[in-house]
mmCIF file with all atom_site columns, N, CA, C and O in Angstrom:
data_model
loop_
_atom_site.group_PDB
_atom_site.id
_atom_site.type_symbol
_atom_site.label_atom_id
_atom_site.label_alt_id
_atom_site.label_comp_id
_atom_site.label_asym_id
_atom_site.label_entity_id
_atom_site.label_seq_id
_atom_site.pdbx_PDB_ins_code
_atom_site.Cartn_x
_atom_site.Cartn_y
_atom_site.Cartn_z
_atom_site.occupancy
_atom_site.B_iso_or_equiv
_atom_site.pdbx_formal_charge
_atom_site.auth_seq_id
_atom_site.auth_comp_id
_atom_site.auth_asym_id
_atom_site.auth_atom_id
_atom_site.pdbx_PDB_model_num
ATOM 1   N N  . UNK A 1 1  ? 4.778  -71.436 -16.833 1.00 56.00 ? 21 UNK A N  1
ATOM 2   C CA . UNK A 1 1  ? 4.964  -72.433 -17.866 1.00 56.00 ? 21 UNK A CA 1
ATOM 3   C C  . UNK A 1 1  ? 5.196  -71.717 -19.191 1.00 56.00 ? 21 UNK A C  1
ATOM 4   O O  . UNK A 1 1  ? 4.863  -70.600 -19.587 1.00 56.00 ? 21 UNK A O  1
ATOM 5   N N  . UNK A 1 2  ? 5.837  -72.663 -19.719 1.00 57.00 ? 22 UNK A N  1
ATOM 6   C CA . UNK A 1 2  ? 6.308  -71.787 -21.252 1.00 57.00 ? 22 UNK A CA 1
ATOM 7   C C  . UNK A 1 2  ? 4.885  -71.654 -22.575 1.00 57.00 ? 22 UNK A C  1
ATOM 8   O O  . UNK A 1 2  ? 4.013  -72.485 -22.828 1.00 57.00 ? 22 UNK A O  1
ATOM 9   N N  . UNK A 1 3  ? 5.090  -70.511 -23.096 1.00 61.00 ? 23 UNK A N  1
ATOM 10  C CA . UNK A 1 3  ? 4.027  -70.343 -23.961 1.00 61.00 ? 23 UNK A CA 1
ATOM 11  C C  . UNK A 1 3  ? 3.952  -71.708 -25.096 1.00 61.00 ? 23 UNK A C  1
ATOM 12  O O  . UNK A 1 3  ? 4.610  -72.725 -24.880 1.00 61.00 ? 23 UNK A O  1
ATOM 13  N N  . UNK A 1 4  ? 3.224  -71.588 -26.088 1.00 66.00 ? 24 UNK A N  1
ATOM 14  C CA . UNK A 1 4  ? 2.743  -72.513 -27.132 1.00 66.00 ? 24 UNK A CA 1
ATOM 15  C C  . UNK A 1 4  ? 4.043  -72.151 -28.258 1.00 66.00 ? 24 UNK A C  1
ATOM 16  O O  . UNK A 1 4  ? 4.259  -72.912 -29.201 1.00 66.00 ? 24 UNK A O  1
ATOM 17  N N  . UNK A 1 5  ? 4.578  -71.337 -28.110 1.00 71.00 ? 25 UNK A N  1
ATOM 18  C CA . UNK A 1 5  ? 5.293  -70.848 -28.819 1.00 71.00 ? 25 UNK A CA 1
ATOM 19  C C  . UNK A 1 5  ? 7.138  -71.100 -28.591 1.00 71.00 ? 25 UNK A C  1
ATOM 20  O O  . UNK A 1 5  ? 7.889  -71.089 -29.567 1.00 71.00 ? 25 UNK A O  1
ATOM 21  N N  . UNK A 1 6  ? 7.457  -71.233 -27.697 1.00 80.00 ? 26 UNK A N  1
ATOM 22  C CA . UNK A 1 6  ? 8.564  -71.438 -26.945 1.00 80.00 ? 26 UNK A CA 1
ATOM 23  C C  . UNK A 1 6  ? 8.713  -72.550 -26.674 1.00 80.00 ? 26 UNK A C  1
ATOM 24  O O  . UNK A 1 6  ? 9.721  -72.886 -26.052 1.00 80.00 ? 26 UNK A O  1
ATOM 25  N N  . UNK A 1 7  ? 7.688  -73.538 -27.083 1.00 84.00 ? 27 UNK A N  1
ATOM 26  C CA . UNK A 1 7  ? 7.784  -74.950 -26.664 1.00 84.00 ? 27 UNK A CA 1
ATOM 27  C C  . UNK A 1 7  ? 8.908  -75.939 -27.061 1.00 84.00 ? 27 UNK A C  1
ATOM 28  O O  . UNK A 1 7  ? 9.567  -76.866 -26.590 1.00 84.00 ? 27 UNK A O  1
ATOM 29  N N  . UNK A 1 8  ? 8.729  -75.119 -28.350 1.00 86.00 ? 28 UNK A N  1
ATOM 30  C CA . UNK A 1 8  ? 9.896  -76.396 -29.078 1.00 86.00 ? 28 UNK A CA 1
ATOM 31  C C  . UNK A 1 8  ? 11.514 -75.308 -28.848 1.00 86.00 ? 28 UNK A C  1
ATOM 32  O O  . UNK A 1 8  ? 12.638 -75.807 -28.892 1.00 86.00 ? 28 UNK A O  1
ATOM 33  N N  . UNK A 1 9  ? 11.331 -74.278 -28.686 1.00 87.00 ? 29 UNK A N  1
ATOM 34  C CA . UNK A 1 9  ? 13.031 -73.898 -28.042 1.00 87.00 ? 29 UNK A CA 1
ATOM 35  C C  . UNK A 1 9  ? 13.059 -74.480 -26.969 1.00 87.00 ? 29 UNK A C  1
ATOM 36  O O  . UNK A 1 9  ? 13.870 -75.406 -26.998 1.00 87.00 ? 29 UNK A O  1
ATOM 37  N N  . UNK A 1 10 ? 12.474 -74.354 -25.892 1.00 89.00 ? 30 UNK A N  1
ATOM 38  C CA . UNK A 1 10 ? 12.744 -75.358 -24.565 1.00 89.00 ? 30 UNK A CA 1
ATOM 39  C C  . UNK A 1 10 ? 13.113 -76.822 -24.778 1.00 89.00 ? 30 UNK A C  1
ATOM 40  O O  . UNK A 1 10 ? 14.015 -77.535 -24.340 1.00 89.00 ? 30 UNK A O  1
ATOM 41  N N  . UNK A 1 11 ? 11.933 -77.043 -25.737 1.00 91.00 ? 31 UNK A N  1
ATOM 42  C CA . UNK A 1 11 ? 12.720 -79.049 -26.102 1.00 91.00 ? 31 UNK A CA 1
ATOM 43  C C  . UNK A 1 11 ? 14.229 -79.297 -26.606 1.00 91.00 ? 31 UNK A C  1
ATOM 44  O O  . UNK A 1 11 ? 15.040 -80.189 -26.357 1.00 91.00 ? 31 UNK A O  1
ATOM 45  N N  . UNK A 1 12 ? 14.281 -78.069 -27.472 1.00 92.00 ? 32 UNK A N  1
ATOM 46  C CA . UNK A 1 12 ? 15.772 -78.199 -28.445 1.00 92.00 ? 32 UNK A CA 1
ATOM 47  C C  . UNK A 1 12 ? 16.773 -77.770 -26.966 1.00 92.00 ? 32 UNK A C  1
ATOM 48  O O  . UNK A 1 12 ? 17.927 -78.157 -26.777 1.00 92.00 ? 32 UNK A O  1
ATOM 49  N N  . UNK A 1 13 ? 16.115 -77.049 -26.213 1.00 93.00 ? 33 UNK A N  1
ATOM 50  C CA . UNK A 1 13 ? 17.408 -76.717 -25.168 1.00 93.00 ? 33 UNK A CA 1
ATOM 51  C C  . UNK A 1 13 ? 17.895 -77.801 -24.278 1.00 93.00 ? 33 UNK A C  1
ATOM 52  O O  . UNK A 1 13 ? 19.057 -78.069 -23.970 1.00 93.00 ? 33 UNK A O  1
ATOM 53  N N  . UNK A 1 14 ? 16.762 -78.386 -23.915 1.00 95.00 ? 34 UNK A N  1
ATOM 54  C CA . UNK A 1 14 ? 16.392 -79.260 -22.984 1.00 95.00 ? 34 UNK A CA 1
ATOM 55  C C  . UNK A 1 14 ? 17.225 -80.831 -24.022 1.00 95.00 ? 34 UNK A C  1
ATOM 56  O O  . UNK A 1 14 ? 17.903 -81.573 -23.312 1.00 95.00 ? 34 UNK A O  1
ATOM 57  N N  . UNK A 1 15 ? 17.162 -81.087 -25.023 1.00 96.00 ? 35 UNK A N  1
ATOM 58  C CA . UNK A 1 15 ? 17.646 -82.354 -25.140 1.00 96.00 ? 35 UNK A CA 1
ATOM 59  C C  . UNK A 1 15 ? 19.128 -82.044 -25.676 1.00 96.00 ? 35 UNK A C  1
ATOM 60  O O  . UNK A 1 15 ? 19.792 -83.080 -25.703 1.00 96.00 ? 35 UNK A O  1
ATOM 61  N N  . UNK A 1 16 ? 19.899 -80.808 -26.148 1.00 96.00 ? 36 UNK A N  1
ATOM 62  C CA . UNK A 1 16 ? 20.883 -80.405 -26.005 1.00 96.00 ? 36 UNK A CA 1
ATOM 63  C C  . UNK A 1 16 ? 21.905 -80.335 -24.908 1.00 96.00 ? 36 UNK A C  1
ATOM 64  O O  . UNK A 1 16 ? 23.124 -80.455 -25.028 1.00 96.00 ? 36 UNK A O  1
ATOM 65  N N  . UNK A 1 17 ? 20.899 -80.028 -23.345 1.00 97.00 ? 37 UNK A N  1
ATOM 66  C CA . UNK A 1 17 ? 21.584 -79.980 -22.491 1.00 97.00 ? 37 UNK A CA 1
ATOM 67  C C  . UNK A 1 17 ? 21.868 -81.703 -21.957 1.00 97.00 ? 37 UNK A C  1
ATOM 68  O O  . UNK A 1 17 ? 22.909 -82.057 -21.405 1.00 97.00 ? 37 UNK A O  1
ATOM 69  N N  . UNK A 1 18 ? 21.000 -82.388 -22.187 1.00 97.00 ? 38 UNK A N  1
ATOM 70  C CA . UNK A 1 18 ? 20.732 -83.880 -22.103 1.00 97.00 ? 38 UNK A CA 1
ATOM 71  C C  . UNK A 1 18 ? 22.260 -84.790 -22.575 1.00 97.00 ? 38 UNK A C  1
ATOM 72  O O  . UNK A 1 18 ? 23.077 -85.598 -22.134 1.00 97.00 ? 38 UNK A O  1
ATOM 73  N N  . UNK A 1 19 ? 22.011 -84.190 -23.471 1.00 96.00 ? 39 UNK A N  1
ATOM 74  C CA . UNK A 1 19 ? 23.132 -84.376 -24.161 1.00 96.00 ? 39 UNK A CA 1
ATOM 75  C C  . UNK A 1 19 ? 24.556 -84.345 -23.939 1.00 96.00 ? 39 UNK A C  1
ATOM 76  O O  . UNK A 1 19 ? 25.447 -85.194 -23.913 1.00 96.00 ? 39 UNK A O  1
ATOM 77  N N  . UNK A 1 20 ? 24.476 -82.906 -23.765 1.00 97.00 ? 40 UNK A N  1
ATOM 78  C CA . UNK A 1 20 ? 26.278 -82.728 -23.112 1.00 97.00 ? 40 UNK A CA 1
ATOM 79  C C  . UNK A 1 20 ? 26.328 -83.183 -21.654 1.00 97.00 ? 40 UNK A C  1
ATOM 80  O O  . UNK A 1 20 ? 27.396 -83.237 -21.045 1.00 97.00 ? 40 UNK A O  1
ATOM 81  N N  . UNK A 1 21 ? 24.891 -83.585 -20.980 1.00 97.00 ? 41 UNK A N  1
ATOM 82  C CA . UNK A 1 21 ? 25.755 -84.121 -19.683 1.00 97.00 ? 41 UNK A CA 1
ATOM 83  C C  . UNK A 1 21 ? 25.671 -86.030 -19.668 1.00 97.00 ? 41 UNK A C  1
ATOM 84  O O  . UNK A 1 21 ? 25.629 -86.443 -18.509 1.00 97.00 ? 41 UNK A O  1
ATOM 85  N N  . UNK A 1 22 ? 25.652 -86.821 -20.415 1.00 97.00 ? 42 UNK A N  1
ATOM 86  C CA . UNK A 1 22 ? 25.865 -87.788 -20.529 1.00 97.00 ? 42 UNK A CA 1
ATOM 87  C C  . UNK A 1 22 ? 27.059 -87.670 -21.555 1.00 97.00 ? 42 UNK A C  1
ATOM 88  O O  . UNK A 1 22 ? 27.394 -88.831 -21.790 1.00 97.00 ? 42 UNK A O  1
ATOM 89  N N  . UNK A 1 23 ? 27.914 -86.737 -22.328 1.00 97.00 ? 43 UNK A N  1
ATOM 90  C CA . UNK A 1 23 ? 29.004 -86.826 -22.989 1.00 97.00 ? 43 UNK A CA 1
ATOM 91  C C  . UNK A 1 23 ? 29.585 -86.284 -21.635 1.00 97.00 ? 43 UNK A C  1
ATOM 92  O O  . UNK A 1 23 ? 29.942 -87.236 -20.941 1.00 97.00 ? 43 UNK A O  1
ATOM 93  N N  . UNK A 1 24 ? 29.741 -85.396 -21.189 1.00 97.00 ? 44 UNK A N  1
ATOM 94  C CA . UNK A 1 24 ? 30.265 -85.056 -20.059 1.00 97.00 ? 44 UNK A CA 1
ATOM 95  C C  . UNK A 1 24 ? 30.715 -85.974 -19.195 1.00 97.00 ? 44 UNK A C  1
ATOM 96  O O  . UNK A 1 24 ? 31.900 -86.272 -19.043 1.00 97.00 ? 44 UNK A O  1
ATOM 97  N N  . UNK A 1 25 ? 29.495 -86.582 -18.436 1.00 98.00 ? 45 UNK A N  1
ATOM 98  C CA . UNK A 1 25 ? 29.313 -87.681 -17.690 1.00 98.00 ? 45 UNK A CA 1
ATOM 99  C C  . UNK A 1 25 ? 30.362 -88.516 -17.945 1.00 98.00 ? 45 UNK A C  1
ATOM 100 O O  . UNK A 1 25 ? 31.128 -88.893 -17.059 1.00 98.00 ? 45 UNK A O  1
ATOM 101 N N  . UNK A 1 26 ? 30.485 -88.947 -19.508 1.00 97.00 ? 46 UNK A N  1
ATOM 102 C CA . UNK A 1 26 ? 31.270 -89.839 -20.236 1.00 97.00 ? 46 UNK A CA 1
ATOM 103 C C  . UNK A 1 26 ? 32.753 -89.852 -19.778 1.00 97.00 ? 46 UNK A C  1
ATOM 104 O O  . UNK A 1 26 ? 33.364 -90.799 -19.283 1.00 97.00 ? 46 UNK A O  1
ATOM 105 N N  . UNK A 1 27 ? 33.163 -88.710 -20.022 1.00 97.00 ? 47 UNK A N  1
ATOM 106 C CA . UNK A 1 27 ? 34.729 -87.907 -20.492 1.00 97.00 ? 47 UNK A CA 1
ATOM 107 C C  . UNK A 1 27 ? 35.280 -88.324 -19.124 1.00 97.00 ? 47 UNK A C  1
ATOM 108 O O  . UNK A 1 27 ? 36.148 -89.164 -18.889 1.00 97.00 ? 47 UNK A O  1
ATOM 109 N N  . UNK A 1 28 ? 34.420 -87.370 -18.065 1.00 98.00 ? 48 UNK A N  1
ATOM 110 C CA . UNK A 1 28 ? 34.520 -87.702 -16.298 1.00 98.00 ? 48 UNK A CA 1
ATOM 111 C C  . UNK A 1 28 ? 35.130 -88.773 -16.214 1.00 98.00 ? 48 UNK A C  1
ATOM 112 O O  . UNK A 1 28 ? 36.292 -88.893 -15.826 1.00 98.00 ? 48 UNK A O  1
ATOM 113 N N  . UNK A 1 29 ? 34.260 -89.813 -16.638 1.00 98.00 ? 49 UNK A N  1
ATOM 114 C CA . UNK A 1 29 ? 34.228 -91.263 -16.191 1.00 98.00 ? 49 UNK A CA 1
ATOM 115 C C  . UNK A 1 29 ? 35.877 -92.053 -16.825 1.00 98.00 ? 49 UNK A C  1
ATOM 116 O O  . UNK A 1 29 ? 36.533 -92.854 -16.159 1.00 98.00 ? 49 UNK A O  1
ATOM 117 N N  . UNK A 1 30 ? 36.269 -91.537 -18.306 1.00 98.00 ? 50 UNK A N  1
ATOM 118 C CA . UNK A 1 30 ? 37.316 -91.631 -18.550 1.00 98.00 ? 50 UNK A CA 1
ATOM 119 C C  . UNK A 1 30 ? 38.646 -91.298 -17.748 1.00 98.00 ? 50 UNK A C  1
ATOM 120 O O  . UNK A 1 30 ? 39.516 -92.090 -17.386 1.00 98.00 ? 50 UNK A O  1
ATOM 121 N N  . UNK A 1 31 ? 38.577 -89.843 -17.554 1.00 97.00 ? 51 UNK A N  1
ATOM 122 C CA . UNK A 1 31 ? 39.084 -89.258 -17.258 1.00 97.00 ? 51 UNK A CA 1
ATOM 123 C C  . UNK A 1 31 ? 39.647 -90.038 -15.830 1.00 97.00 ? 51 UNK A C  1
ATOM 124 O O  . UNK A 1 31 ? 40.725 -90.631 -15.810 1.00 97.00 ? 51 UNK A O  1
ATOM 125 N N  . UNK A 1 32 ? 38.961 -89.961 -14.937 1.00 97.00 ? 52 UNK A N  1
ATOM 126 C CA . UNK A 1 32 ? 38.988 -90.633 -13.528 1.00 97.00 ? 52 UNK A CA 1
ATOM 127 C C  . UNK A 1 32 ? 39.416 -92.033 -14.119 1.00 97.00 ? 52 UNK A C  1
ATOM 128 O O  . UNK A 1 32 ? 40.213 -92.541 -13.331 1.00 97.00 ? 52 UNK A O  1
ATOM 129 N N  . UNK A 1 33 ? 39.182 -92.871 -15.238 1.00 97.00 ? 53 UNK A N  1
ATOM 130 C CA . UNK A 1 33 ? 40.086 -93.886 -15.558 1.00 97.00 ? 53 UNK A CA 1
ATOM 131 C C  . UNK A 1 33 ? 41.128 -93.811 -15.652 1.00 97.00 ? 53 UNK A C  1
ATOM 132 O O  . UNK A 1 33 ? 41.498 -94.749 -14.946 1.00 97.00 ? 53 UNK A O  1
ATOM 133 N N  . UNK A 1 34 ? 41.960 -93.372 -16.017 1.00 97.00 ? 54 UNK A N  1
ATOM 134 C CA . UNK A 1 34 ? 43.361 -92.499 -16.743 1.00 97.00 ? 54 UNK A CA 1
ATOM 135 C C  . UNK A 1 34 ? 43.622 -92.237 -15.491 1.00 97.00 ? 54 UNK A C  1
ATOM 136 O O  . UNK A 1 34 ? 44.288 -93.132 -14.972 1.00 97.00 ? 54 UNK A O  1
ATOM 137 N N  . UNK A 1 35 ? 43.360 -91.352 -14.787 1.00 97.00 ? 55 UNK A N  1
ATOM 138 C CA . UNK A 1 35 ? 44.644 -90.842 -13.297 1.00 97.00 ? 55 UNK A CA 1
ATOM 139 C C  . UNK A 1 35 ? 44.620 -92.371 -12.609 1.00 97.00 ? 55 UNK A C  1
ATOM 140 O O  . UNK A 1 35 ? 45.632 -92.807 -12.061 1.00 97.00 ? 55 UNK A O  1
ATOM 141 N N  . UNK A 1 36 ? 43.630 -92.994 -12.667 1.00 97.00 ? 56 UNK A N  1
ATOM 142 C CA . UNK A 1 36 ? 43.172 -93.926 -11.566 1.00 97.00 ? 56 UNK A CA 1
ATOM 143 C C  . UNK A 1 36 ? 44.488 -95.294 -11.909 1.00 97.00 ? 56 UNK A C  1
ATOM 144 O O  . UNK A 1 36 ? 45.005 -95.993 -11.037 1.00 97.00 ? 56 UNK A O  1
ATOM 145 N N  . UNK A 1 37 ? 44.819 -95.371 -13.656 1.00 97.00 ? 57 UNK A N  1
ATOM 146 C CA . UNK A 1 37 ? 45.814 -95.936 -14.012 1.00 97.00 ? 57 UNK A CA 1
ATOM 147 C C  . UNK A 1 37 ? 46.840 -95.545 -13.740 1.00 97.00 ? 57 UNK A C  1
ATOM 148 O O  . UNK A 1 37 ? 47.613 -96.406 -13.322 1.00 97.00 ? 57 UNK A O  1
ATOM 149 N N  . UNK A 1 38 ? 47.285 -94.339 -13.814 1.00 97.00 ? 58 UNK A N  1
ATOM 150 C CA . UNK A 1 38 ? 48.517 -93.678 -13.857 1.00 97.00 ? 58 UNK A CA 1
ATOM 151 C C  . UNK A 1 38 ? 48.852 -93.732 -12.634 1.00 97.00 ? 58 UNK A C  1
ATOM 152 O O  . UNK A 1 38 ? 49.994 -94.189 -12.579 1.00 97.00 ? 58 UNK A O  1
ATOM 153 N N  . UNK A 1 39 ? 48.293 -93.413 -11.227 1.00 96.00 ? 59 UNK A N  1
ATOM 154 C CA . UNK A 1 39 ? 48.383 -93.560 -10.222 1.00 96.00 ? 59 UNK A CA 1
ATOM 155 C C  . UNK A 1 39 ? 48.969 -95.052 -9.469  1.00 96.00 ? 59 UNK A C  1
ATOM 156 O O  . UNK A 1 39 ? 49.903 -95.273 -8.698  1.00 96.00 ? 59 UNK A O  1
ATOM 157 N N  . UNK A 1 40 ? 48.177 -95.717 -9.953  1.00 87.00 ? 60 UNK A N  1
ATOM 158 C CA . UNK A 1 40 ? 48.399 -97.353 -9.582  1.00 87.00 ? 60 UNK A CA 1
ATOM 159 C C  . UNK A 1 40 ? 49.511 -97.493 -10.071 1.00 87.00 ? 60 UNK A C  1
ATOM 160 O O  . UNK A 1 40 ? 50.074 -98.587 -10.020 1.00 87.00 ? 60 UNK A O  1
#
């Protein structure tokens, strides 16, 4: 487990990474809209 000290870099990493995978998630989800049009 992380020290007393490292706590809050793990949080800042941890809701950073949170982050880019629901923008991620997002883009995907676009993305697969767009061919899914273009295709049809």
């Amino acid at each position: 487990m992380a020290g007393n000290g490292d706590l809050k870099t793990h949080e800042a990493t941890y809701t950073s990474m949170i982050g880019m995978l629901k923008w991620g998630s997002l883009a995907c989800a676009v993305l697969v809209a767009i061919i899914i049009y273009l295709i049809a």
